[in-house]
DNA sequence: ACCTGAACACCGTTCAAGT
DNA sequence: ACCTGAACACCGTTCAAGT
C-alpha cells in the first residue's frame, strides 16, 4: 500500500476488454458488491468516470461480463456427432464457469448479453437439438427448455456460493418462522437426514440426465445412431 | 398530492406484515427499484428508519417478501391423491404468482426465505414425490430438481417481465442476435421464423411435462394408480 | 419500547474542463 | 477523442434524541 504516483492514462489506453477483465478480477477477489465504478476505476488505475466512455451504464458492463463468461465456457468446445454428449458437455461448461466465478456469474448469468459468444452457444445447442432429430418450432421450445435448465441451475449455484462468500449469516435476529411443529411436516422430517449427503452438483447431473432422456424420447425413432 | 399532515405513528402500529404488504404494493406499482427504505417509509406514512425496528436489513425484507409470495402461491391449495396433478398445480401456482408480481418475484424468488409458507410448500412437494414412489435420498434429489425447474423458470419469467416494465426495449420474444454473419449460424437462422410464435408459458408447460414424464419413469411400476 | 431526524459513507450518473 | 474532477440525487445503515 505505497502511495501511487497517479499518471493520466493515455487516450485509447482503456478498452472494453480491459474493463471486463478488471470487473471479473474484482468480483472474483471481493464479491458481487465490489463491482462499482469507483473500484473499477481504481483497478484500472483510471478515473471512475472513464468507464463511461466505453459503456453506457452499469448494466452494459454486466452484459459484457455475461458474454465474457460465455467465452470462458465455450473456449475449446468442438461440436461432435453425438448430440447427447454435446449438450451434456455444454451444460457442464456453464456449470464449471459458474462455480469458478460465482460472484460474476450470480450478477450477470441471468442477463441476455446478445454477445458473440452467446450467439455461438445458441448455435451449438440448436445444432445438437437438430442432431437429436428435433426441428422447427419444437427445436425452439427445446432450446428454451435446455437454456432454462442450465442457466437456472448454474445461476442458482453461483448465487449460493457468492452469498456464502459474502455474508456471515445474521445470527442474533429473530427467526420468525422457526420449524416449531415438526409433526406437521412429516415428509420434510423423514427426509431431513439425507439432506447433508446430497450435493447440488449431483442434482444438476440428475437434472441433466432426466432432460436428455426426455429429449431422446421426444425424438424417439428418428435419432441418428452414433457410429 | 395535497400536503400531508404528518402524524407520528403510534408505537406498535407498524408490523412486519404491514411492511411486507407495502413492499409488494410498491414493487407492483413502480418496479424493482422502488423498494427502498425511503419509499417504504413514505408508503407506511412513517420514518424510513422505523422499518429497522422490524427488519435487520434490506435482505430480511426481501426474504419476508419471498415468503409472502409463497403464501399467495399456495393459498387454497389442497393436496390430492394424484401426485402428477399436485406437482403441476404447485408449479403453475408459482408461475402465476411470478407473472402477477414480476418485480417482487424477480428480486425475491431466488432467495431461501426459510419462512412458514416455504416450509409448507416443501412439505407438499415432498409429499407428492413420495406419492410418486420416490423416497429417501432420491426424494431429496427430485425435490431439488423440481424446485430448480419451477423457481428457475418462474424467476426468469419474472425478471423478463420486470425488465420489460422498466425499459422500453425487447419485443415479445428472443432478442435479436446481431446477425452479422448469418451463414455462420445456420441453425439459428433456420429457426428464426419460429421464434415469435413460441411463448415462455408454452416452454414452461413443456418443461413441466418432460419433468413429470421423467419422474414417472424413475418410479415406474411403483406408482399408485389413480382411482 | 418504539419512532424520528440528522449524519455517514457510499452509490450511479452527468458534465464542464482539461490535455 | 478520450480522460478527469467536481457535483448531484440518491442509497443502506447507524445512533442519539424524542415521546
Coordinates of N, CA and C in Angstrom, one line a residue, chain A residues 29-173:
Chain A
X29 N -12.2 -11.6 -6.6 CA -11.5 -11.4 -5.4 C -12.3 -10.9 -4.3
X30 N -13.3 -10.0 -4.6 CA -14.0 -9.4 -3.5 C -15.6 -9.5 -3.5
X31 N -16.1 -10.2 -4.5 CA -17.5 -10.5 -4.5 C -18.3 -9.5 -5.3
X32 N -19.6 -9.8 -5.3 CA -20.6 -9.0 -6.1 C -20.5 -7.5 -5.9
X33 N -20.5 -7.2 -4.6 CA -20.6 -5.8 -4.3 C -19.4 -5.0 -4.7
X34 N -18.3 -5.6 -5.1 CA -17.1 -4.9 -5.5 C -17.2 -4.3 -6.9
X35 N -18.2 -4.7 -7.6 CA -18.3 -4.1 -9.0 C -19.0 -2.8 -9.0
X36 N -18.2 -1.8 -8.6 CA -18.7 -0.4 -8.7 C -17.7 0.4 -9.6
X37 N -18.2 1.6 -10.0 CA -17.4 2.4 -10.9 C -16.2 2.9 -10.1
X38 N -16.3 3.2 -8.9 CA -15.2 3.6 -8.1 C -14.0 2.6 -8.1
X39 N -14.4 1.3 -7.8 CA -13.4 0.3 -7.6 C -12.9 -0.1 -9.0
X40 N -13.8 -0.1 -10.0 CA -13.4 -0.4 -11.3 C -12.3 0.6 -11.8
X41 N -12.6 1.9 -11.5 CA -11.6 2.9 -11.9 C -10.3 2.7 -11.2
X42 N -10.3 2.4 -9.9 CA -9.1 2.1 -9.1 C -8.3 0.9 -9.7
X43 N -9.1 -0.1 -10.0 CA -8.5 -1.3 -10.6 C -7.8 -1.0 -11.9
X44 N -8.4 -0.1 -12.7 CA -7.8 0.3 -14.0 C -6.8 1.4 -13.9
X45 N -6.6 1.8 -12.7 CA -5.7 3.0 -12.4 C -6.2 4.2 -13.3
X46 N -7.4 4.4 -13.3 CA -8.0 5.5 -14.1 C -9.1 6.1 -13.3
X47 N -9.7 7.2 -13.8 CA -10.8 7.8 -13.1 C -12.1 6.9 -13.3
X48 N -12.9 6.8 -12.2 CA -14.1 6.0 -12.3 C -15.0 6.4 -13.5
X49 N -15.0 7.6 -13.8 CA -15.9 8.1 -14.9 C -15.4 7.7 -16.3
X50 N -14.1 7.3 -16.4 CA -13.5 7.0 -17.7 C -14.3 5.8 -18.3
X51 N -14.8 4.9 -17.4 CA -15.5 3.8 -17.9 C -16.7 4.1 -18.7
X52 N -17.3 5.3 -18.5 CA -18.5 5.7 -19.2 C -18.2 6.1 -20.7
X53 N -16.9 6.2 -21.0 CA -16.5 6.4 -22.4 C -16.7 5.1 -23.2
X54 N -16.8 3.9 -22.5 CA -16.8 2.6 -23.1 C -18.1 1.8 -22.9
X55 N -18.8 2.2 -21.8 CA -20.1 1.5 -21.6 C -21.1 2.6 -21.2
X56 N -22.3 2.4 -21.7 CA -23.3 3.4 -21.5 C -23.8 3.5 -20.0
X57 N -23.8 2.3 -19.3 CA -24.2 2.3 -17.9 C -23.7 1.0 -17.3
X58 N -24.0 0.8 -16.1 CA -23.6 -0.4 -15.3 C -24.1 -1.7 -15.9
X59 N -25.4 -1.6 -16.4 CA -26.0 -2.8 -17.0 C -25.2 -3.3 -18.2
X60 N -24.7 -2.4 -19.0 CA -24.0 -2.8 -20.2 C -22.7 -3.5 -19.8
X61 N -22.1 -3.1 -18.7 CA -20.9 -3.8 -18.2 C -21.3 -5.2 -17.8
X62 N -22.4 -5.4 -17.2 CA -22.9 -6.7 -16.7 C -23.1 -7.6 -18.0
X63 N -23.7 -7.0 -19.0 CA -23.9 -7.8 -20.2 C -22.6 -8.2 -20.9
X64 N -21.7 -7.3 -20.9 CA -20.4 -7.7 -21.4 C -19.7 -8.7 -20.6
X65 N -19.9 -8.6 -19.3 CA -19.3 -9.7 -18.4 C -20.0 -11.0 -18.7
X66 N -21.3 -11.0 -18.9 CA -22.0 -12.3 -19.2 C -21.4 -12.9 -20.5
X67 N -21.2 -12.0 -21.5 CA -20.6 -12.5 -22.7 C -19.2 -13.1 -22.5
X68 N -18.5 -12.4 -21.7 CA -17.1 -12.9 -21.3 C -17.1 -14.2 -20.7
X69 N -18.1 -14.4 -19.8 CA -18.2 -15.7 -19.1 C -18.6 -16.8 -20.1
X70 N -19.5 -16.4 -21.1 CA -19.9 -17.3 -22.1 C -18.6 -17.8 -22.9
X71 N -17.7 -16.8 -23.1 CA -16.5 -17.1 -23.8 C -15.6 -18.1 -23.1
X72 N -15.5 -17.9 -21.8 CA -14.8 -18.9 -21.0 C -15.4 -20.2 -21.0
X73 N -16.7 -20.3 -21.0 CA -17.4 -21.6 -21.0 C -17.2 -22.3 -22.3
X74 N -17.3 -21.7 -23.4 CA -17.2 -22.4 -24.7 C -15.8 -22.5 -25.3
X75 N -14.9 -21.9 -24.6 CA -13.5 -21.9 -25.1 C -13.0 -23.4 -25.3
X76 N -12.7 -23.7 -26.5 CA -12.1 -25.0 -26.8 C -13.2 -26.0 -27.2
X77 N -14.4 -25.6 -27.1 CA -15.5 -26.6 -27.4 C -15.5 -26.9 -28.9
X78 N -15.6 -28.1 -29.3 CA -15.8 -28.5 -30.7 C -17.0 -29.5 -30.8
X79 N -17.9 -29.1 -31.6 CA -19.1 -30.0 -31.8 C -18.8 -31.4 -32.3
X80 N -19.5 -32.3 -31.9 CA -19.3 -33.7 -32.4 C -20.5 -34.3 -33.1
X81 N -20.5 -35.6 -33.3 CA -21.7 -36.2 -33.9 C -22.7 -36.7 -32.9
X82 N -22.3 -36.6 -31.6 CA -23.1 -37.2 -30.5 C -23.8 -36.0 -29.8
X83 N -25.1 -35.8 -30.1 CA -25.8 -34.7 -29.6 C -25.9 -34.7 -28.1
X84 N -26.0 -35.9 -27.6 CA -26.2 -36.1 -26.1 C -24.9 -35.7 -25.4
X85 N -23.8 -36.1 -25.9 CA -22.6 -35.7 -25.3 C -22.4 -34.2 -25.4
X86 N -22.7 -33.6 -26.6 CA -22.6 -32.2 -26.8 C -23.4 -31.4 -25.8
X87 N -24.7 -31.7 -25.6 CA -25.5 -31.0 -24.7 C -25.0 -31.1 -23.2
X88 N -24.5 -32.3 -22.9 CA -24.0 -32.5 -21.6 C -22.7 -31.7 -21.4
X89 N -21.9 -31.8 -22.4 CA -20.6 -31.0 -22.3 C -20.9 -29.5 -22.1
X90 N -21.8 -29.0 -23.0 CA -22.1 -27.5 -22.9 C -22.7 -27.2 -21.5
X91 N -23.5 -28.0 -21.0 CA -24.1 -27.8 -19.7 C -23.1 -27.7 -18.6
X92 N -22.2 -28.7 -18.6 CA -21.1 -28.7 -17.6 C -20.1 -27.6 -17.7
X93 N -19.9 -27.2 -18.9 CA -19.1 -26.0 -19.1 C -19.7 -24.8 -18.4
X94 N -21.0 -24.6 -18.6 CA -21.6 -23.4 -17.9 C -21.5 -23.6 -16.4
X95 N -21.8 -24.8 -15.9 CA -21.7 -25.1 -14.5 C -20.3 -24.8 -13.9
X96 N -19.3 -25.2 -14.6 CA -17.9 -25.0 -14.2 C -17.6 -23.5 -14.1
X97 N -18.0 -22.8 -15.1 CA -17.8 -21.4 -15.1 C -18.5 -20.7 -14.0
X98 N -19.7 -21.2 -13.7 CA -20.5 -20.6 -12.6 C -19.8 -20.8 -11.2
X99 N -19.2 -22.0 -11.0 CA -18.6 -22.2 -9.7 C -17.2 -21.7 -9.6
X100 N -16.6 -21.4 -10.8 CA -15.3 -20.8 -10.8 C -15.3 -19.3 -10.6
X101 N -16.4 -18.7 -11.1 CA -16.6 -17.3 -10.9 C -18.0 -17.0 -10.4
X102 N -18.2 -17.4 -9.2 CA -19.6 -17.3 -8.6 C -20.2 -15.9 -8.6
X103 N -19.4 -15.0 -8.1 CA -19.9 -13.6 -7.9 C -20.3 -13.0 -9.3
X104 N -19.4 -13.2 -10.2 CA -19.6 -12.6 -11.6 C -20.8 -13.3 -12.2
X105 N -20.9 -14.7 -12.1 CA -22.0 -15.4 -12.6 C -23.3 -15.0 -12.0
X106 N -23.3 -14.8 -10.7 CA -24.5 -14.5 -10.0 C -25.1 -13.2 -10.5
X107 N -24.3 -12.2 -10.8 CA -24.9 -10.9 -11.2 C -25.1 -10.8 -12.7
X108 N -24.5 -11.7 -13.5 CA -24.6 -11.5 -14.9 C -25.3 -12.6 -15.7
X109 N -25.3 -13.8 -15.1 CA -25.7 -15.0 -15.9 C -27.1 -15.0 -16.3
X110 N -28.0 -14.2 -15.6 CA -29.4 -14.2 -15.9 C -29.7 -13.2 -17.0
X111 N -28.7 -12.4 -17.4 CA -28.9 -11.4 -18.5 C -28.7 -12.0 -19.9
X112 N -29.5 -11.5 -20.8 CA -29.2 -11.8 -22.2 C -28.2 -10.9 -22.7
X113 N -27.0 -11.4 -23.0 CA -25.9 -10.5 -23.3 C -26.0 -10.0 -24.8
X114 N -26.6 -10.9 -25.6 CA -26.6 -10.6 -27.1 C -25.2 -10.5 -27.7
X115 N -24.3 -11.1 -27.0 CA -22.9 -11.1 -27.4 C -22.6 -12.2 -28.4
X116 N -21.4 -12.1 -29.0 CA -21.0 -13.0 -30.0 C -20.9 -14.5 -29.4
X117 N -20.4 -14.6 -28.2 CA -20.2 -15.9 -27.6 C -21.5 -16.5 -27.2
X118 N -22.5 -15.7 -26.8 CA -23.8 -16.3 -26.5 C -24.4 -16.8 -27.8
X119 N -24.2 -16.0 -28.9 CA -24.8 -16.4 -30.2 C -24.2 -17.8 -30.6
X120 N -22.9 -17.9 -30.4 CA -22.2 -19.2 -30.8 C -22.8 -20.3 -30.0
X121 N -23.0 -20.1 -28.7 CA -23.5 -21.1 -27.8 C -24.9 -21.5 -28.2
X122 N -25.7 -20.5 -28.6 CA -27.1 -20.8 -29.1 C -27.0 -21.7 -30.3
X123 N -26.1 -21.3 -31.2 CA -26.0 -22.1 -32.5 C -25.7 -23.5 -32.2
X124 N -24.8 -23.8 -31.2 CA -24.3 -25.1 -30.9 C -25.4 -25.9 -30.2
X125 N -26.1 -25.3 -29.4 CA -27.3 -26.0 -28.7 C -28.3 -26.4 -29.8
X126 N -28.6 -25.4 -30.6 CA -29.6 -25.7 -31.7 C -29.1 -26.8 -32.6
X127 N -27.8 -26.8 -32.9 CA -27.2 -27.9 -33.7 C -27.4 -29.2 -33.1
X128 N -27.1 -29.3 -31.8 CA -27.3 -30.6 -31.1 C -28.7 -31.1 -31.1
X129 N -29.6 -30.1 -30.9 CA -31.1 -30.5 -30.9 C -31.5 -30.9 -32.2
X130 N -30.9 -30.3 -33.2 CA -31.2 -30.8 -34.6 C -30.7 -32.2 -34.8
X131 N -29.5 -32.4 -34.4 CA -28.9 -33.8 -34.4 C -29.8 -34.8 -33.7
X132 N -30.5 -34.3 -32.7 CA -31.3 -35.2 -31.9 C -32.6 -35.5 -32.6
X133 N -32.8 -34.9 -33.8 CA -34.0 -35.2 -34.6 C -35.2 -34.2 -34.3
X134 N -34.9 -33.1 -33.6 CA -36.0 -32.1 -33.4 C -35.7 -30.9 -34.2
X135 N -36.7 -30.4 -34.9 CA -36.5 -29.2 -35.7 C -37.7 -28.3 -35.7
X136 N -37.6 -27.2 -36.3 CA -38.6 -26.2 -36.4 C -39.1 -25.6 -35.1
X137 N -40.4 -25.6 -34.9 CA -40.9 -25.0 -33.7 C -40.5 -25.8 -32.4
X138 N -40.5 -27.1 -32.5 CA -40.1 -27.9 -31.4 C -38.7 -27.6 -31.0
X139 N -37.9 -27.4 -31.9 CA -36.4 -27.1 -31.6 C -36.3 -25.8 -30.8
X140 N -37.1 -24.8 -31.1 CA -37.1 -23.6 -30.4 C -37.5 -23.8 -28.9
X141 N -38.6 -24.6 -28.8 CA -39.0 -24.9 -27.4 C -38.0 -25.7 -26.7
X142 N -37.4 -26.7 -27.3 CA -36.3 -27.5 -26.6 C -35.1 -26.6 -26.3
X143 N -34.8 -25.7 -27.2 CA -33.7 -24.8 -26.9 C -33.9 -24.0 -25.6
X144 N -35.1 -23.5 -25.5 CA -35.5 -22.7 -24.3 C -35.5 -23.6 -23.1
X145 N -36.0 -24.8 -23.2 CA -36.1 -25.7 -22.0 C -34.6 -26.0 -21.5
X146 N -33.8 -26.3 -22.5 CA -32.4 -26.6 -22.1 C -31.7 -25.4 -21.5
X147 N -31.9 -24.2 -22.0 CA -31.3 -23.0 -21.5 C -31.8 -22.7 -20.1
X148 N -33.2 -22.8 -19.9 CA -33.8 -22.6 -18.6 C -33.1 -23.5 -17.6
X149 N -32.9 -24.7 -18.0 CA -32.4 -25.7 -17.1 C -30.9 -25.4 -16.7
X150 N -30.1 -25.2 -17.7 CA -28.7 -25.0 -17.4 C -28.4 -23.7 -16.8
X151 N -29.0 -22.6 -17.3 CA -28.8 -21.3 -16.7 C -29.4 -21.2 -15.3
X152 N -30.6 -21.8 -15.2 CA -31.2 -21.8 -13.9 C -30.4 -22.5 -12.8
X153 N -29.9 -23.6 -13.1 CA -29.2 -24.4 -12.1 C -27.8 -23.8 -11.8
X154 N -27.1 -23.4 -12.9 CA -25.8 -22.8 -12.7 C -25.9 -21.5 -12.1
X155 N -26.9 -20.7 -12.4 CA -27.1 -19.4 -11.8 C -27.4 -19.5 -10.3
X156 N -28.3 -20.4 -10.0 CA -28.6 -20.6 -8.6 C -27.4 -21.1 -7.8
X157 N -26.6 -21.9 -8.3 CA -25.4 -22.4 -7.6 C -24.4 -21.2 -7.4
X158 N -24.3 -20.4 -8.5 CA -23.4 -19.3 -8.4 C -23.9 -18.3 -7.3
X159 N -25.2 -18.1 -7.2 CA -25.8 -17.2 -6.2 C -25.5 -17.8 -4.8
X160 N -25.7 -19.1 -4.6 CA -25.4 -19.7 -3.3 C -24.0 -19.5 -2.9
X161 N -23.1 -19.8 -3.8 CA -21.6 -19.7 -3.5 C -21.3 -18.3 -3.2
X162 N -21.8 -17.4 -4.0 CA -21.5 -15.9 -3.8 C -22.0 -15.4 -2.5
X163 N -23.2 -15.8 -2.2 CA -23.8 -15.4 -0.9 C -23.1 -16.0 0.3
X164 N -22.6 -17.2 0.1 CA -21.9 -17.9 1.2 C -20.5 -17.1 1.4
X165 N -19.9 -16.6 0.3 CA -18.7 -15.9 0.5 C -18.9 -14.6 1.2
X166 N -20.1 -14.0 0.9 CA -20.3 -12.6 1.3 C -20.7 -12.5 2.8
X167 N -21.8 -13.2 3.2 CA -22.4 -12.9 4.5 C -21.8 -13.7 5.6
X168 N -22.1 -13.3 6.8 CA -21.7 -14.0 8.0 C -23.0 -14.7 8.5
X169 N -24.1 -14.6 7.8 CA -25.4 -15.1 8.2 C -25.8 -14.6 9.5
X170 N -26.6 -13.5 9.5 CA -27.0 -12.7 10.6 C -27.7 -13.6 11.7
X171 N -26.9 -14.0 12.7 CA -27.5 -14.6 13.9 C -28.1 -13.5 14.8
X172 N -28.6 -13.9 15.9 CA -29.0 -12.9 16.8 C -30.3 -12.2 16.5
X173 N -30.8 -12.5 15.3 CA -32.1 -11.9 15.0 C -33.2 -12.9 15.0

